[in-house]
Amino acid sequence: MAVQAVRNRYKPGERVSVQEDEAFLHDLLDRHYDADQKRGTGIDHFQVRRTTKGSVGFHIIRTDGSDTDFSFMVCLDGEPSQRQNLLATMRDAVKWQVIAVKNKAFEEAGEERLVTCALTGDLVAEDEVHVDHFDPDFIDLATHYVNAQGGWDAFPLLNGLDNTVGSLFADDTQREEWEAYHQEHANLRVISIQANLSIRRRGAKRKTV
């Protein structure tokens, strides 16, 4: 299990210092049913600690100095709500658009294959970037669309299909209409992984591809 591999790279008391490990834990925490409460004022960093029961797990150190633990098993096994399922399904449905933005940026970059981070102005390589939703972020964009269409329960989903991770739209028309809306209204930019982590440490409720 990937989460155990990350945990085992550090001794109890050590800060999670590898950039890819930190990004992985941010994504993992997004799956927690109480992620906003866990983030609090924002995440400064993650740490591996031994629990009172003797096991080893992850701890969040917030920007205000407070801290809390979080269970990766809850993140992995907790039953997602209709809202969580639909947001993940909506994100998957437009992933091709996000990838297209990234590919176009690097195709236009020429032989050097370096693009400028929209936040820092630094030149970054293809394996150093994320594509970011901004103004609005993805959650706000998706929520506005869902509310206009009748709310979270107005979108039936297909769950538990063989060889399929996550859920799918039960209605292809709903999927196509969402894809068209996203294509027209989403603002996407290429930013460095480092810049993305800085956003997320401040507690921004967004996820990138």
CSV table of C-alpha atoms in Angstrom, one decimal:
chain,number,residue,atom,x,y,z
A,1,MET,CA,0.0,0.0,0.0
A,2,ALA,CA,1.4,3.4,-1.1
A,3,VAL,CA,0.4,5.1,2.1
A,4,GLN,CA,2.4,2.6,4.2
A,5,ALA,CA,5.4,3.1,2.0
A,6,VAL,CA,5.3,6.8,2.7
A,7,ARG,CA,4.9,6.3,6.4
A,8,ASN,CA,7.8,3.8,6.5
A,9,ARG,CA,10.2,6.2,4.9
A,10,TYR,CA,10.3,8.3,8.1
A,11,LYS,CA,11.0,7.6,11.8
A,12,PRO,CA,8.6,8.7,14.5
A,13,GLY,CA,9.1,12.4,15.1
A,14,GLU,CA,10.4,13.1,11.6
A,15,ARG,CA,8.8,15.7,9.3
A,16,VAL,CA,7.6,14.4,5.9
A,17,SER,CA,10.2,16.2,3.8
A,18,VAL,CA,9.9,14.6,0.3
A,19,GLN,CA,7.8,16.8,-1.9
A,20,GLU,CA,6.0,13.9,-3.6
A,21,ASP,CA,5.2,12.4,-0.2
A,22,GLU,CA,3.7,15.7,1.0
A,23,ALA,CA,1.6,16.0,-2.2
A,24,PHE,CA,0.4,12.4,-1.7
A,25,LEU,CA,-0.7,13.2,1.9
A,26,HIS,CA,-2.6,16.3,0.8
A,27,ASP,CA,-4.5,14.1,-1.7
A,28,LEU,CA,-5.1,11.5,0.9
A,29,LEU,CA,-6.5,14.0,3.4
A,30,ASP,CA,-8.9,15.3,0.7
A,31,ARG,CA,-10.7,11.9,1.1
A,32,HIS,CA,-11.2,12.4,4.8
A,33,TYR,CA,-14.9,13.1,5.7
A,34,ASP,CA,-13.8,15.9,8.0
A,35,ALA,CA,-10.9,17.3,6.0
A,36,ASP,CA,-11.7,20.9,6.5
A,37,GLN,CA,-11.6,20.5,10.3
A,38,LYS,CA,-8.4,18.6,10.1
A,39,ARG,CA,-6.8,21.4,8.0
A,40,GLY,CA,-7.9,24.1,10.4
A,41,THR,CA,-6.0,27.3,9.7
A,42,GLY,CA,-3.9,25.5,7.0
A,43,ILE,CA,-1.3,22.9,6.9
A,44,ASP,CA,2.3,23.8,7.6
A,45,HIS,CA,3.7,20.3,7.2
A,46,PHE,CA,3.1,16.6,8.0
A,47,GLN,CA,4.9,14.5,10.5
A,48,VAL,CA,5.1,10.8,11.3
A,49,ARG,CA,4.4,10.1,15.0
A,50,ARG,CA,3.7,7.2,17.3
A,51,THR,CA,0.2,7.1,18.6
A,52,THR,CA,-0.9,6.5,22.2
A,53,LYS,CA,-1.7,3.0,21.2
A,54,GLY,CA,1.8,2.4,20.0
A,55,SER,CA,1.1,2.4,16.2
A,56,VAL,CA,2.8,4.8,13.8
A,57,GLY,CA,0.7,7.3,11.8
A,58,PHE,CA,0.5,10.8,10.3
A,59,HIS,CA,0.2,14.1,12.2
A,60,ILE,CA,-0.8,17.5,10.8
A,61,ILE,CA,1.1,20.5,12.0
A,62,ARG,CA,-1.0,23.6,11.3
A,63,THR,CA,0.1,27.1,10.4
A,64,ASP,CA,-1.0,28.4,13.8
A,65,GLY,CA,1.2,25.8,15.6
A,66,SER,CA,-1.7,23.5,16.6
A,67,ASP,CA,-1.6,19.9,15.5
A,68,THR,CA,-3.9,16.9,15.0
A,69,ASP,CA,-3.7,13.4,13.8
A,70,PHE,CA,-5.6,11.8,11.0
A,71,SER,CA,-6.3,8.2,10.2
A,72,PHE,CA,-5.3,7.1,6.7
A,73,MET,CA,-7.6,4.2,7.1
A,74,VAL,CA,-10.6,6.6,7.5
A,75,CYS,CA,-9.4,8.4,4.3
A,76,LEU,CA,-9.2,5.1,2.4
A,77,ASP,CA,-12.2,3.2,3.8
A,78,GLY,CA,-14.7,5.8,4.9
A,79,GLU,CA,-17.9,5.7,2.9
A,80,PRO,CA,-18.0,8.7,0.7
A,81,SER,CA,-21.2,10.8,0.5
A,82,GLN,CA,-23.1,11.5,-2.7
A,83,ARG,CA,-21.4,14.9,-2.8
A,84,GLN,CA,-17.9,13.3,-2.6
A,85,ASN,CA,-18.7,10.7,-5.2
A,86,LEU,CA,-20.2,13.2,-7.6
A,87,LEU,CA,-17.3,15.7,-7.2
A,88,ALA,CA,-14.8,12.9,-7.9
A,89,THR,CA,-16.9,11.7,-10.9
A,90,MET,CA,-17.1,15.3,-12.3
A,91,ARG,CA,-13.4,15.7,-11.9
A,92,ASP,CA,-12.7,12.4,-13.8
A,93,ALA,CA,-15.1,13.5,-16.6
A,94,VAL,CA,-13.1,16.6,-17.4
A,95,LYS,CA,-9.6,15.2,-16.8
A,96,TRP,CA,-9.0,15.1,-20.5
A,97,GLN,CA,-9.5,18.8,-20.7
A,98,VAL,CA,-7.0,19.4,-17.9
A,99,ILE,CA,-4.4,17.1,-19.6
A,100,ALA,CA,-5.0,18.9,-22.9
A,101,VAL,CA,-4.1,22.3,-21.3
A,102,LYS,CA,-0.9,20.8,-20.0
A,103,ASN,CA,0.0,19.1,-23.3
A,104,LYS,CA,-0.7,22.3,-25.2
A,105,ALA,CA,1.5,24.4,-22.9
A,106,PHE,CA,4.5,22.1,-23.5
A,107,GLU,CA,3.8,21.7,-27.2
A,108,GLU,CA,4.0,25.5,-27.5
A,109,ALA,CA,7.2,25.6,-25.4
A,110,GLY,CA,9.3,24.4,-28.2
A,111,GLU,CA,12.3,22.1,-28.0
A,112,GLU,CA,13.3,23.2,-24.5
A,113,ARG,CA,10.0,21.8,-23.1
A,114,LEU,CA,9.9,24.4,-20.3
A,115,VAL,CA,6.9,26.5,-19.4
A,116,THR,CA,6.5,29.5,-17.1
A,117,CYS,CA,4.7,28.9,-13.8
A,118,ALA,CA,1.6,31.1,-13.7
A,119,LEU,CA,2.3,32.0,-10.0
A,120,THR,CA,6.0,32.2,-9.6
A,121,GLY,CA,7.3,33.0,-13.1
A,122,ASP,CA,9.8,30.2,-12.8
A,123,LEU,CA,10.5,27.9,-15.8
A,124,VAL,CA,9.4,24.4,-15.0
A,125,ALA,CA,9.6,21.0,-16.7
A,126,GLU,CA,6.8,18.7,-17.6
A,127,ASP,CA,7.3,16.5,-14.5
A,128,GLU,CA,7.3,19.5,-12.2
A,129,VAL,CA,3.8,21.0,-12.9
A,130,HIS,CA,0.2,20.7,-12.0
A,131,VAL,CA,-2.8,22.2,-13.8
A,132,ASP,CA,-4.7,24.4,-11.4
A,133,HIS,CA,-8.4,25.6,-11.4
A,134,PHE,CA,-8.6,29.2,-10.3
A,135,ASP,CA,-11.2,31.9,-10.1
A,136,PRO,CA,-13.2,29.8,-9.4
A,137,ASP,CA,-11.5,26.8,-8.0
A,138,PHE,CA,-12.8,23.4,-9.0
A,139,ILE,CA,-15.1,22.9,-5.9
A,140,ASP,CA,-16.8,26.3,-6.4
A,141,LEU,CA,-17.2,25.7,-10.1
A,142,ALA,CA,-18.7,22.2,-9.7
A,143,THR,CA,-20.9,23.3,-6.7
A,144,HIS,CA,-22.4,26.2,-8.7
A,145,TYR,CA,-23.2,23.9,-11.6
A,146,VAL,CA,-24.7,21.2,-9.4
A,147,ASN,CA,-26.9,23.6,-7.6
A,148,ALA,CA,-28.2,25.1,-10.8
A,149,GLN,CA,-29.1,21.6,-12.0
A,150,GLY,CA,-31.1,20.6,-8.9
A,151,GLY,CA,-28.6,19.6,-6.3
A,152,TRP,CA,-26.3,16.7,-5.5
A,153,ASP,CA,-29.0,14.0,-5.6
A,154,ALA,CA,-30.1,15.1,-9.1
A,155,PHE,CA,-27.2,13.1,-10.6
A,156,PRO,CA,-27.5,9.3,-10.4
A,157,LEU,CA,-24.2,7.5,-10.4
A,158,LEU,CA,-23.0,4.0,-11.3
A,159,ASN,CA,-20.9,2.5,-8.5
A,160,GLY,CA,-19.0,-0.7,-8.1
A,161,LEU,CA,-18.6,-1.5,-11.8
A,162,ASP,CA,-16.0,-4.2,-12.7
A,163,ASN,CA,-12.5,-2.8,-13.6
A,164,THR,CA,-13.7,0.7,-12.8
A,165,VAL,CA,-12.3,2.9,-10.1
A,166,GLY,CA,-14.8,5.3,-8.5
A,167,SER,CA,-18.2,6.2,-10.0
A,168,LEU,CA,-19.5,7.1,-13.4
A,169,PHE,CA,-22.4,9.3,-14.6
A,170,ALA,CA,-25.4,7.0,-15.1
A,171,ASP,CA,-26.7,9.5,-17.6
A,172,ASP,CA,-24.4,10.3,-20.5
A,173,THR,CA,-26.3,13.5,-21.3
A,174,GLN,CA,-25.5,14.8,-17.8
A,175,ARG,CA,-21.9,14.0,-18.3
A,176,GLU,CA,-21.7,15.7,-21.7
A,177,GLU,CA,-23.5,18.8,-20.4
A,178,TRP,CA,-21.1,19.0,-17.5
A,179,GLU,CA,-18.1,18.6,-19.8
A,180,ALA,CA,-19.4,21.4,-22.0
A,181,TYR,CA,-20.0,23.7,-19.0
A,182,HIS,CA,-16.5,23.0,-17.7
A,183,GLN,CA,-15.0,23.6,-21.1
A,184,GLU,CA,-16.6,27.0,-21.3
A,185,HIS,CA,-16.3,28.3,-17.7
A,186,ALA,CA,-13.2,26.7,-16.2
A,187,ASN,CA,-10.0,28.8,-15.9
A,188,LEU,CA,-7.0,26.6,-15.9
A,189,ARG,CA,-3.3,27.5,-15.5
A,190,VAL,CA,-0.1,25.6,-15.4
A,191,ILE,CA,1.8,26.0,-12.1
A,192,SER,CA,4.7,24.3,-10.4
A,193,ILE,CA,4.3,21.5,-7.9
A,194,GLN,CA,6.0,23.8,-5.4
A,195,ALA,CA,3.5,26.6,-6.0
A,196,ASN,CA,0.6,24.2,-5.7
A,197,LEU,CA,1.8,22.9,-2.4
A,198,SER,CA,2.1,26.5,-1.1
A,199,ILE,CA,-1.6,27.1,-2.0
A,200,ARG,CA,-2.6,23.9,-0.3
A,201,ARG,CA,-0.6,24.6,2.9
A,202,ARG,CA,-2.6,27.8,3.2
A,203,GLY,CA,-5.7,25.6,3.3
A,204,ALA,CA,-7.1,26.3,-0.2
A,205,LYS,CA,-9.8,23.8,-1.0
A,206,ARG,CA,-8.6,22.6,-4.4
A,207,LYS,CA,-7.2,19.6,-6.1
A,208,THR,CA,-5.2,19.4,-9.2
A,209,VAL,CA,-4.3,16.9,-11.8
